GROMACS .gro file of C-alpha atoms in nm:
model
  442
    1UNK     CA    1   0.017  -0.008   0.008
    2UNK     CA    2   0.332   0.159   0.015
    3UNK     CA    3   0.385   0.231  -0.331
    4UNK     CA    4   0.017   0.350  -0.366
    5UNK     CA    5   0.079   0.677  -0.170
    6UNK     CA    6   0.104   0.861  -0.343
    7UNK     CA    7  -0.152   0.853  -0.566
    8UNK     CA    8  -0.396   0.789  -0.266
    9UNK     CA    9  -0.262   1.140  -0.117
   10UNK     CA   10  -0.300   1.349  -0.469
   11UNK     CA   11  -0.681   1.317  -0.513
   12UNK     CA   12  -0.760   1.378  -0.145
   13UNK     CA   13  -0.491   1.801  -0.174
   14UNK     CA   14  -0.667   1.839  -0.539
   15UNK     CA   15  -0.980   1.864  -0.284
   16UNK     CA   16  -0.910   2.026   0.077
   17UNK     CA   17  -0.998   2.370   0.021
   18UNK     CA   18  -0.638   2.580   0.101
   19UNK     CA   19  -0.818   2.947   0.113
   20UNK     CA   20  -0.583   3.270   0.105
   21UNK     CA   21  -0.863   3.582   0.134
   22UNK     CA   22  -0.911   3.790  -0.178
   23UNK     CA   23  -0.542   4.047  -0.167
   24UNK     CA   24  -0.755   4.393  -0.096
   25UNK     CA   25  -0.681   4.631  -0.415
   26UNK     CA   26  -0.351   4.872  -0.376
   27UNK     CA   27  -0.175   4.578  -0.169
   28UNK     CA   28   0.165   4.476  -0.290
   29UNK     CA   29   0.271   4.129  -0.189
   30UNK     CA   30   0.554   4.047   0.023
   31UNK     CA   31   0.847   3.892  -0.077
   32UNK     CA   32   0.964   3.638   0.211
   33UNK     CA   33   0.832   3.489   0.521
   34UNK     CA   34   0.576   3.630   0.510
   35UNK     CA   35   0.449   3.649   0.188
   36UNK     CA   36   0.086   3.693   0.108
   37UNK     CA   37   0.001   3.852   0.472
   38UNK     CA   38   0.130   4.215   0.475
   39UNK     CA   39  -0.074   4.501   0.392
   40UNK     CA   40  -0.289   4.518   0.751
   41UNK     CA   41  -0.141   4.652   1.011
   42UNK     CA   42  -0.146   4.293   1.171
   43UNK     CA   43   0.053   4.166   0.948
   44UNK     CA   44   0.349   4.365   1.001
   45UNK     CA   45   0.297   4.339   1.323
   46UNK     CA   46   0.435   3.927   1.283
   47UNK     CA   47   0.720   4.020   1.029
   48UNK     CA   48   0.871   4.128   1.337
   49UNK     CA   49   1.086   3.978   1.573
   50UNK     CA   50   1.244   3.689   1.656
   51UNK     CA   51   0.885   3.478   1.592
   52UNK     CA   52   0.728   3.630   1.372
   53UNK     CA   53   0.855   3.317   1.081
   54UNK     CA   54   0.659   3.093   1.309
   55UNK     CA   55   0.386   3.330   1.306
   56UNK     CA   56   0.380   3.405   1.006
   57UNK     CA   57   0.346   3.003   0.926
   58UNK     CA   58   0.094   2.941   1.156
   59UNK     CA   59  -0.126   3.227   1.060
   60UNK     CA   60  -0.072   3.132   0.707
   61UNK     CA   61  -0.177   2.750   0.754
   62UNK     CA   62  -0.499   2.834   0.893
   63UNK     CA   63  -0.662   3.111   0.703
   64UNK     CA   64  -0.528   2.861   0.415
   65UNK     CA   65  -0.680   2.446   0.534
   66UNK     CA   66  -0.975   2.547   0.697
   67UNK     CA   67  -1.101   2.242   0.902
   68UNK     CA   68  -1.191   1.981   0.639
   69UNK     CA   69  -1.556   1.839   0.491
   70UNK     CA   70  -1.659   1.556   0.479
   71UNK     CA   71  -1.515   1.406   0.261
   72UNK     CA   72  -1.693   1.210   0.038
   73UNK     CA   73  -1.556   0.917  -0.341
   74UNK     CA   74  -1.762   1.148  -0.591
   75UNK     CA   75  -1.734   1.451  -0.445
   76UNK     CA   76  -1.544   1.699  -0.746
   77UNK     CA   77  -1.293   2.070  -0.581
   78UNK     CA   78  -1.541   2.326  -0.759
   79UNK     CA   79  -1.325   2.599  -0.888
   80UNK     CA   80  -1.327   2.792  -0.655
   81UNK     CA   81  -1.124   2.550  -0.466
   82UNK     CA   82  -0.854   2.582  -0.802
   83UNK     CA   83  -0.828   2.937  -0.756
   84UNK     CA   84  -0.754   2.880  -0.448
   85UNK     CA   85  -0.433   2.598  -0.461
   86UNK     CA   86  -0.262   2.826  -0.700
   87UNK     CA   87  -0.330   3.054  -0.481
   88UNK     CA   88  -0.140   2.906  -0.178
   89UNK     CA   89   0.087   2.741  -0.475
   90UNK     CA   90   0.228   3.151  -0.538
   91UNK     CA   91   0.224   3.214  -0.166
   92UNK     CA   92   0.536   2.878  -0.096
   93UNK     CA   93   0.696   2.994  -0.425
   94UNK     CA   94   0.702   3.374  -0.282
   95UNK     CA   95   0.872   3.204   0.027
   96UNK     CA   96   1.251   3.197   0.127
   97UNK     CA   97   1.462   2.839  -0.052
   98UNK     CA   98   1.599   2.676   0.193
   99UNK     CA   99   1.391   2.666   0.588
  100UNK     CA  100   1.102   2.889   0.543
  101UNK     CA  101   0.988   2.591   0.265
  102UNK     CA  102   1.091   2.323   0.469
  103UNK     CA  103   0.927   2.374   0.824
  104UNK     CA  104   0.557   2.486   0.541
  105UNK     CA  105   0.616   2.154   0.416
  106UNK     CA  106   0.693   1.943   0.715
  107UNK     CA  107   0.391   2.142   0.850
  108UNK     CA  108   0.142   1.997   0.586
  109UNK     CA  109   0.293   1.621   0.617
  110UNK     CA  110   0.247   1.595   0.997
  111UNK     CA  111  -0.041   1.803   1.080
  112UNK     CA  112  -0.252   1.794   0.737
  113UNK     CA  113  -0.098   1.458   0.532
  114UNK     CA  114  -0.241   1.183   0.442
  115UNK     CA  115  -0.278   0.889   0.759
  116UNK     CA  116  -0.248   0.597   0.543
  117UNK     CA  117  -0.279   0.317   0.749
  118UNK     CA  118  -0.667   0.404   0.747
  119UNK     CA  119  -0.702   0.527   0.401
  120UNK     CA  120  -0.470   0.122   0.342
  121UNK     CA  121  -0.762  -0.037   0.594
  122UNK     CA  122  -1.032   0.179   0.469
  123UNK     CA  123  -0.949   0.124   0.118
  124UNK     CA  124  -0.943  -0.273   0.190
  125UNK     CA  125  -1.301  -0.287   0.334
  126UNK     CA  126  -1.436  -0.071   0.094
  127UNK     CA  127  -1.291  -0.256  -0.186
  128UNK     CA  128  -1.408  -0.670  -0.052
  129UNK     CA  129  -1.714  -0.494  -0.067
  130UNK     CA  130  -1.735  -0.376  -0.424
  131UNK     CA  131  -1.582  -0.681  -0.606
  132UNK     CA  132  -1.839  -0.934  -0.361
  133UNK     CA  133  -2.136  -0.683  -0.492
  134UNK     CA  134  -1.940  -0.723  -0.787
  135UNK     CA  135  -1.929  -1.109  -0.789
  136UNK     CA  136  -2.279  -1.120  -0.662
  137UNK     CA  137  -2.382  -0.944  -0.936
  138UNK     CA  138  -2.238  -1.096  -1.266
  139UNK     CA  139  -2.260  -1.412  -1.076
  140UNK     CA  140  -2.667  -1.426  -0.952
  141UNK     CA  141  -2.920  -1.688  -1.066
  142UNK     CA  142  -2.994  -1.526  -1.408
  143UNK     CA  143  -2.693  -1.595  -1.521
  144UNK     CA  144  -2.552  -1.913  -1.434
  145UNK     CA  145  -2.676  -2.288  -1.579
  146UNK     CA  146  -2.765  -2.569  -1.400
  147UNK     CA  147  -2.622  -2.845  -1.593
  148UNK     CA  148  -2.574  -3.239  -1.470
  149UNK     CA  149  -2.263  -3.424  -1.459
  150UNK     CA  150  -2.291  -3.824  -1.607
  151UNK     CA  151  -2.060  -4.093  -1.655
  152UNK     CA  152  -2.059  -3.986  -2.001
  153UNK     CA  153  -1.943  -3.591  -1.934
  154UNK     CA  154  -1.646  -3.478  -2.072
  155UNK     CA  155  -1.329  -3.589  -1.905
  156UNK     CA  156  -1.245  -3.296  -1.840
  157UNK     CA  157  -1.546  -3.174  -1.706
  158UNK     CA  158  -1.480  -3.516  -1.440
  159UNK     CA  159  -1.134  -3.440  -1.344
  160UNK     CA  160  -1.236  -3.073  -1.202
  161UNK     CA  161  -1.535  -3.225  -1.039
  162UNK     CA  162  -1.268  -3.512  -0.884
  163UNK     CA  163  -0.999  -3.233  -0.800
  164UNK     CA  164  -1.248  -2.995  -0.631
  165UNK     CA  165  -1.456  -3.199  -0.413
  166UNK     CA  166  -1.299  -3.048  -0.060
  167UNK     CA  167  -1.598  -3.307   0.143
  168UNK     CA  168  -1.513  -3.632   0.136
  169UNK     CA  169  -1.231  -3.683  -0.187
  170UNK     CA  170  -1.310  -3.922  -0.459
  171UNK     CA  171  -1.044  -4.190  -0.470
  172UNK     CA  172  -0.979  -4.300  -0.814
  173UNK     CA  173  -1.172  -4.314  -1.104
  174UNK     CA  174  -1.427  -4.602  -1.010
  175UNK     CA  175  -1.466  -4.361  -0.655
  176UNK     CA  176  -1.580  -4.129  -0.946
  177UNK     CA  177  -1.790  -4.402  -1.191
  178UNK     CA  178  -2.016  -4.472  -0.860
  179UNK     CA  179  -2.074  -4.044  -0.736
  180UNK     CA  180  -2.253  -4.037  -1.081
  181UNK     CA  181  -2.397  -4.396  -1.128
  182UNK     CA  182  -2.676  -4.538  -1.036
  183UNK     CA  183  -2.887  -4.387  -0.717
  184UNK     CA  184  -2.589  -4.054  -0.748
  185UNK     CA  185  -2.611  -3.751  -0.919
  186UNK     CA  186  -2.467  -3.402  -0.936
  187UNK     CA  187  -2.506  -3.055  -1.045
  188UNK     CA  188  -2.319  -2.759  -1.087
  189UNK     CA  189  -2.384  -2.392  -1.176
  190UNK     CA  190  -2.174  -2.256  -1.524
  191UNK     CA  191  -2.172  -1.897  -1.592
  192UNK     CA  192  -2.285  -1.803  -1.895
  193UNK     CA  193  -2.031  -1.682  -2.066
  194UNK     CA  194  -1.796  -1.925  -2.007
  195UNK     CA  195  -2.041  -2.305  -1.984
  196UNK     CA  196  -1.911  -2.627  -1.891
  197UNK     CA  197  -1.660  -2.472  -1.660
  198UNK     CA  198  -1.787  -2.595  -1.264
  199UNK     CA  199  -1.821  -2.290  -1.014
  200UNK     CA  200  -2.019  -2.498  -0.714
  201UNK     CA  201  -2.115  -2.858  -0.755
  202UNK     CA  202  -2.385  -3.038  -0.558
  203UNK     CA  203  -2.274  -3.460  -0.508
  204UNK     CA  204  -2.669  -3.561  -0.426
  205UNK     CA  205  -2.766  -3.983  -0.291
  206UNK     CA  206  -3.118  -4.143  -0.402
  207UNK     CA  207  -3.230  -4.371  -0.097
  208UNK     CA  208  -3.500  -4.507   0.036
  209UNK     CA  209  -3.385  -4.350   0.437
  210UNK     CA  210  -3.214  -4.072   0.568
  211UNK     CA  211  -2.864  -4.200   0.566
  212UNK     CA  212  -2.665  -4.183   0.900
  213UNK     CA  213  -2.309  -4.325   0.728
  214UNK     CA  214  -2.151  -4.129   0.379
  215UNK     CA  215  -1.961  -4.561   0.418
  216UNK     CA  216  -2.295  -4.679   0.279
  217UNK     CA  217  -2.335  -4.367   0.104
  218UNK     CA  218  -1.927  -4.325  -0.115
  219UNK     CA  219  -1.797  -4.687  -0.100
  220UNK     CA  220  -1.755  -4.859  -0.416
  221UNK     CA  221  -2.022  -5.093  -0.551
  222UNK     CA  222  -2.080  -5.253  -0.889
  223UNK     CA  223  -2.174  -4.911  -1.127
  224UNK     CA  224  -2.423  -5.107  -1.371
  225UNK     CA  225  -2.701  -5.145  -1.123
  226UNK     CA  226  -3.024  -4.980  -1.236
  227UNK     CA  227  -3.216  -4.803  -1.084
  228UNK     CA  228  -3.565  -4.920  -0.863
  229UNK     CA  229  -3.824  -4.586  -0.875
  230UNK     CA  230  -3.982  -4.748  -0.582
  231UNK     CA  231  -3.672  -4.809  -0.365
  232UNK     CA  232  -3.618  -4.374  -0.447
  233UNK     CA  233  -3.829  -4.110  -0.166
  234UNK     CA  234  -3.564  -3.998   0.020
  235UNK     CA  235  -3.233  -3.701  -0.141
  236UNK     CA  236  -2.970  -3.647   0.062
  237UNK     CA  237  -2.719  -3.358   0.010
  238UNK     CA  238  -2.420  -3.503   0.096
  239UNK     CA  239  -2.111  -3.242  -0.054
  240UNK     CA  240  -2.069  -2.901  -0.180
  241UNK     CA  241  -1.815  -2.739  -0.288
  242UNK     CA  242  -1.628  -2.452  -0.502
  243UNK     CA  243  -1.427  -2.490  -0.778
  244UNK     CA  244  -1.367  -2.066  -0.712
  245UNK     CA  245  -1.209  -2.007  -0.368
  246UNK     CA  246  -1.229  -1.626  -0.443
  247UNK     CA  247  -1.631  -1.656  -0.506
  248UNK     CA  248  -1.673  -1.721  -0.113
  249UNK     CA  249  -1.927  -1.510   0.024
  250UNK     CA  250  -2.210  -1.501  -0.240
  251UNK     CA  251  -2.499  -1.699  -0.213
  252UNK     CA  252  -2.414  -2.018  -0.449
  253UNK     CA  253  -2.511  -2.283  -0.272
  254UNK     CA  254  -2.789  -2.191  -0.166
  255UNK     CA  255  -2.918  -2.133  -0.520
  256UNK     CA  256  -2.811  -2.416  -0.711
  257UNK     CA  257  -2.964  -2.651  -0.414
  258UNK     CA  258  -3.312  -2.477  -0.483
  259UNK     CA  259  -3.283  -2.533  -0.840
  260UNK     CA  260  -3.179  -2.923  -0.694
  261UNK     CA  261  -3.455  -2.973  -0.551
  262UNK     CA  262  -3.725  -2.849  -0.844
  263UNK     CA  263  -3.546  -3.027  -1.053
  264UNK     CA  264  -3.541  -3.326  -0.922
  265UNK     CA  265  -3.896  -3.314  -0.834
  266UNK     CA  266  -3.897  -3.302  -1.206
  267UNK     CA  267  -3.742  -3.602  -1.214
  268UNK     CA  268  -3.852  -3.855  -0.905
  269UNK     CA  269  -4.228  -3.616  -0.835
  270UNK     CA  270  -4.261  -3.924  -0.544
  271UNK     CA  271  -3.919  -3.817  -0.327
  272UNK     CA  272  -4.123  -3.642  -0.080
  273UNK     CA  273  -3.796  -3.622   0.186
  274UNK     CA  274  -3.509  -3.348   0.167
  275UNK     CA  275  -3.224  -3.402   0.402
  276UNK     CA  276  -2.833  -3.359   0.436
  277UNK     CA  277  -2.561  -3.547   0.612
  278UNK     CA  278  -2.298  -3.263   0.642
  279UNK     CA  279  -1.974  -3.324   0.827
  280UNK     CA  280  -1.904  -3.063   1.160
  281UNK     CA  281  -1.608  -2.891   1.102
  282UNK     CA  282  -1.444  -2.806   1.450
  283UNK     CA  283  -1.560  -2.923   1.619
  284UNK     CA  284  -1.299  -3.141   1.801
  285UNK     CA  285  -1.107  -2.808   1.773
  286UNK     CA  286  -1.354  -2.720   2.003
  287UNK     CA  287  -1.383  -2.990   2.278
  288UNK     CA  288  -0.991  -2.968   2.257
  289UNK     CA  289  -1.023  -2.661   2.347
  290UNK     CA  290  -1.293  -2.750   2.638
  291UNK     CA  291  -1.053  -3.052   2.804
  292UNK     CA  292  -0.770  -2.813   2.728
  293UNK     CA  293  -0.896  -2.604   3.067
  294UNK     CA  294  -1.013  -2.875   3.218
  295UNK     CA  295  -0.659  -3.016   3.276
  296UNK     CA  296  -0.571  -2.683   3.405
  297UNK     CA  297  -0.715  -2.726   3.771
  298UNK     CA  298  -0.629  -3.052   3.929
  299UNK     CA  299  -0.962  -3.267   3.970
  300UNK     CA  300  -1.236  -3.027   3.741
  301UNK     CA  301  -1.450  -3.177   3.567
  302UNK     CA  302  -1.743  -3.028   3.381
  303UNK     CA  303  -1.747  -3.218   3.112
  304UNK     CA  304  -1.868  -3.621   3.225
  305UNK     CA  305  -2.064  -3.764   3.482
  306UNK     CA  306  -1.845  -3.937   3.734
  307UNK     CA  307  -1.969  -4.211   3.647
  308UNK     CA  308  -1.821  -4.140   3.267
  309UNK     CA  309  -1.464  -3.992   3.429
  310UNK     CA  310  -1.488  -4.291   3.644
  311UNK     CA  311  -1.583  -4.576   3.312
  312UNK     CA  312  -1.343  -4.396   3.069
  313UNK     CA  313  -1.004  -4.307   3.332
  314UNK     CA  314  -1.046  -4.764   3.432
  315UNK     CA  315  -0.970  -4.759   3.003
  316UNK     CA  316  -0.663  -4.522   2.993
  317UNK     CA  317  -0.525  -4.561   3.309
  318UNK     CA  318  -0.479  -4.217   3.323
  319UNK     CA  319  -0.758  -3.906   3.397
  320UNK     CA  320  -1.030  -3.866   3.159
  321UNK     CA  321  -0.924  -3.508   3.021
  322UNK     CA  322  -0.586  -3.591   3.046
  323UNK     CA  323  -0.586  -3.878   2.862
  324UNK     CA  324  -0.799  -3.810   2.600
  325UNK     CA  325  -0.707  -3.443   2.488
  326UNK     CA  326  -0.408  -3.636   2.362
  327UNK     CA  327  -0.611  -3.982   2.249
  328UNK     CA  328  -0.823  -3.676   2.073
  329UNK     CA  329  -0.495  -3.548   1.934
  330UNK     CA  330  -0.380  -3.831   1.774
  331UNK     CA  331  -0.678  -4.073   1.732
  332UNK     CA  332  -0.582  -4.362   1.894
  333UNK     CA  333  -0.898  -4.353   2.061
  334UNK     CA  334  -1.071  -4.497   1.798
  335UNK     CA  335  -0.822  -4.790   1.864
  336UNK     CA  336  -1.016  -4.959   2.145
  337UNK     CA  337  -1.376  -5.104   2.125
  338UNK     CA  338  -1.439  -5.002   2.450
  339UNK     CA  339  -1.285  -4.657   2.461
  340UNK     CA  340  -1.532  -4.571   2.188
  341UNK     CA  341  -1.866  -4.719   2.364
  342UNK     CA  342  -1.769  -4.544   2.626
  343UNK     CA  343  -1.793  -4.205   2.483
  344UNK     CA  344  -2.103  -4.247   2.323
  345UNK     CA  345  -2.338  -4.134   2.533
  346UNK     CA  346  -2.060  -3.816   2.624
  347UNK     CA  347  -1.909  -3.696   2.243
  348UNK     CA  348  -2.373  -3.725   2.183
  349UNK     CA  349  -2.470  -3.430   2.383
  350UNK     CA  350  -2.110  -3.235   2.333
  351UNK     CA  351  -2.185  -3.210   1.977
  352UNK     CA  352  -2.531  -3.163   2.033
  353UNK     CA  353  -2.438  -2.825   2.218
  354UNK     CA  354  -2.165  -2.754   2.016
  355UNK     CA  355  -2.412  -2.722   1.669
  356UNK     CA  356  -2.697  -2.591   1.936
  357UNK     CA  357  -2.578  -2.398   2.134
  358UNK     CA  358  -2.246  -2.219   2.029
  359UNK     CA  359  -2.285  -1.871   1.866
  360UNK     CA  360  -2.092  -1.610   1.675
  361UNK     CA  361  -2.273  -1.289   1.737
  362UNK     CA  362  -2.640  -1.517   1.858
  363UNK     CA  363  -2.581  -1.722   1.583
  364UNK     CA  364  -2.473  -2.113   1.512
  365UNK     CA  365  -2.019  -2.096   1.558
  366UNK     CA  366  -2.027  -2.418   1.298
  367UNK     CA  367  -1.969  -2.237   0.926
  368UNK     CA  368  -2.222  -2.607   0.781
  369UNK     CA  369  -2.482  -2.500   1.038
  370UNK     CA  370  -2.580  -2.155   0.955
  371UNK     CA  371  -2.556  -2.247   0.619
  372UNK     CA  372  -2.812  -2.499   0.530
  373UNK     CA  373  -2.976  -2.312   0.914
  374UNK     CA  374  -3.021  -2.016   0.696
  375UNK     CA  375  -3.164  -2.157   0.416
  376UNK     CA  376  -3.460  -2.283   0.623
  377UNK     CA  377  -3.361  -2.661   0.748
  378UNK     CA  378  -3.438  -2.828   1.059
  379UNK     CA  379  -3.102  -2.999   1.255
  380UNK     CA  380  -3.285  -3.338   1.220
  381UNK     CA  381  -3.027  -3.607   1.335
  382UNK     CA  382  -2.670  -3.630   1.494
  383UNK     CA  383  -2.476  -3.959   1.413
  384UNK     CA  384  -2.259  -4.164   1.590
  385UNK     CA  385  -1.902  -4.364   1.371
  386UNK     CA  386  -2.090  -4.158   1.040
  387UNK     CA  387  -1.742  -4.068   0.929
  388UNK     CA  388  -1.475  -4.314   0.995
  389UNK     CA  389  -1.234  -4.235   0.738
  390UNK     CA  390  -0.883  -3.988   0.953
  391UNK     CA  391  -1.079  -3.711   0.759
  392UNK     CA  392  -1.407  -3.719   0.954
  393UNK     CA  393  -1.233  -3.852   1.298
  394UNK     CA  394  -0.976  -3.532   1.306
  395UNK     CA  395  -1.219  -3.285   1.222
  396UNK     CA  396  -1.588  -3.420   1.428
  397UNK     CA  397  -1.475  -3.745   1.574
  398UNK     CA  398  -1.642  -3.941   1.339
  399UNK     CA  399  -1.980  -3.767   1.376
  400UNK     CA  400  -2.247  -3.611   1.129
  401UNK     CA  401  -2.498  -3.444   1.128
  402UNK     CA  402  -2.858  -3.426   0.919
  403UNK     CA  403  -3.025  -3.119   0.813
  404UNK     CA  404  -3.373  -3.178   0.723
  405UNK     CA  405  -3.540  -2.935   0.526
  406UNK     CA  406  -3.947  -2.922   0.527
  407UNK     CA  407  -3.953  -2.824   0.170
  408UNK     CA  408  -4.281  -2.603   0.273
  409UNK     CA  409  -4.188  -2.481   0.578
  410UNK     CA  410  -3.815  -2.360   0.474
  411UNK     CA  411  -3.900  -1.984   0.384
  412UNK     CA  412  -4.156  -1.935   0.743
  413UNK     CA  413  -3.741  -2.128   0.957
  414UNK     CA  414  -3.517  -1.887   0.792
  415UNK     CA  415  -3.726  -1.619   0.784
  416UNK     CA  416  -3.717  -1.718   1.219
  417UNK     CA  417  -3.405  -1.773   1.245
  418UNK     CA  418  -3.204  -1.470   1.043
  419UNK     CA  419  -3.509  -1.237   1.269
  420UNK     CA  420  -3.529  -1.402   1.623
  421UNK     CA  421  -3.168  -1.623   1.577
  422UNK     CA  422  -3.396  -1.926   1.710
  423UNK     CA  423  -3.231  -2.278   1.588
  424UNK     CA  424  -3.524  -2.562   1.483
  425UNK     CA  425  -3.403  -2.832   1.634
  426UNK     CA  426  -3.541  -3.250   1.647
  427UNK     CA  427  -3.627  -3.385   1.956
  428UNK     CA  428  -3.323  -3.554   1.935
  429UNK     CA  429  -3.112  -3.261   1.866
  430UNK     CA  430  -3.327  -3.141   2.209
  431UNK     CA  431  -3.322  -3.426   2.399
  432UNK     CA  432  -2.890  -3.427   2.354
  433UNK     CA  433  -2.899  -3.069   2.462
  434UNK     CA  434  -3.115  -3.115   2.690
  435UNK     CA  435  -2.838  -3.364   2.860
  436UNK     CA  436  -2.613  -3.196   2.812
  437UNK     CA  437  -2.692  -2.867   3.033
  438UNK     CA  438  -2.829  -3.149   3.293
  439UNK     CA  439  -2.486  -3.299   3.333
  440UNK     CA  440  -2.209  -3.025   3.269
  441UNK     CA  441  -2.171  -2.690   3.358
  442UNK     CA  442  -2.024  -2.499   3.104
   0.00000   0.00000   0.00000
């Protein structure tokens, strides 16, 4: 930003109304330090004595640089300001070269210059806002085309879909073939100016129930199976990924889900249930933070019941909080079936609270939860050991969550969440939250 300094300063200097009063007729110009100030008794008195140059400069600045009016980016300097600027420059040239001019320039830079730090801060915010606004207009729904991906799609499109998958990485081409084959749908938005170029991708599984495990969706299954319409009653949104990270903040995901719902209703009128099977990024990190606070005070227990602490300690051989913190960091806890079973209940209620009770500015702290809740979904069901991949264990202790869309209620649920910050949740989730409130003291 420092290199932009001169370009940022120049417009502001042009807009600063340098004011020098018009010289009365018949008054001559005085050269030297007091140039432009002669012509009256006051000016003559200022130019006498050892402090005269300093006083003259104060007078020059006070008369030439009045308080700056509110800055407006579109305001143009009126002609009088240009005339005053020219008059100020004539006064500057009338000063003697050397200390008088140097002192004036120093005062201008120190007291009337630009705060480059604030300029950089405000310009960055302004630029971000402008870019987001422009991108939102350029990528509005009117310019976006919905396209479906199949195994017959161009190879470069399949490759881009595979490379951009950020939720459940594609293992190989067989895996990719499965994700666009029977009982699966893959859609993306493309801009009308660049057709065939995926901007955001949505993967859907066609099932007969709300899925509780990602393994059942992305596992390798013979891709030649013919779809049975009687088995398709539910649509599961299990992955949504941007291919262009620069589009973060542009509401493409919301529009894509709505368009895909209409597409699926047209192809499968019998589908009545729409739900996501979503990851819970950040839960493990949040939980490790709570356990760290527990270990700072010996004997402190605010997360588990006494019976749970005793069972965990018997399995690990150490105090529950201290040992669990280490086991969660390296994912070693999943190697013990006894420990996985012992942690089922406490981790489920802790995760329910993380999604329902942990907030940022009144809204859900978890970004995926906030996205679906803004769209009008219900926090429907927590699923234990729903993603046993290393990524799933690391991010959310293997848990996943369903956000269910009741199409007739999404508008009112969305308005309620955005307006009152109320989270609509199922009985299962509310029961887990209640258990957390009874057994934890956070």
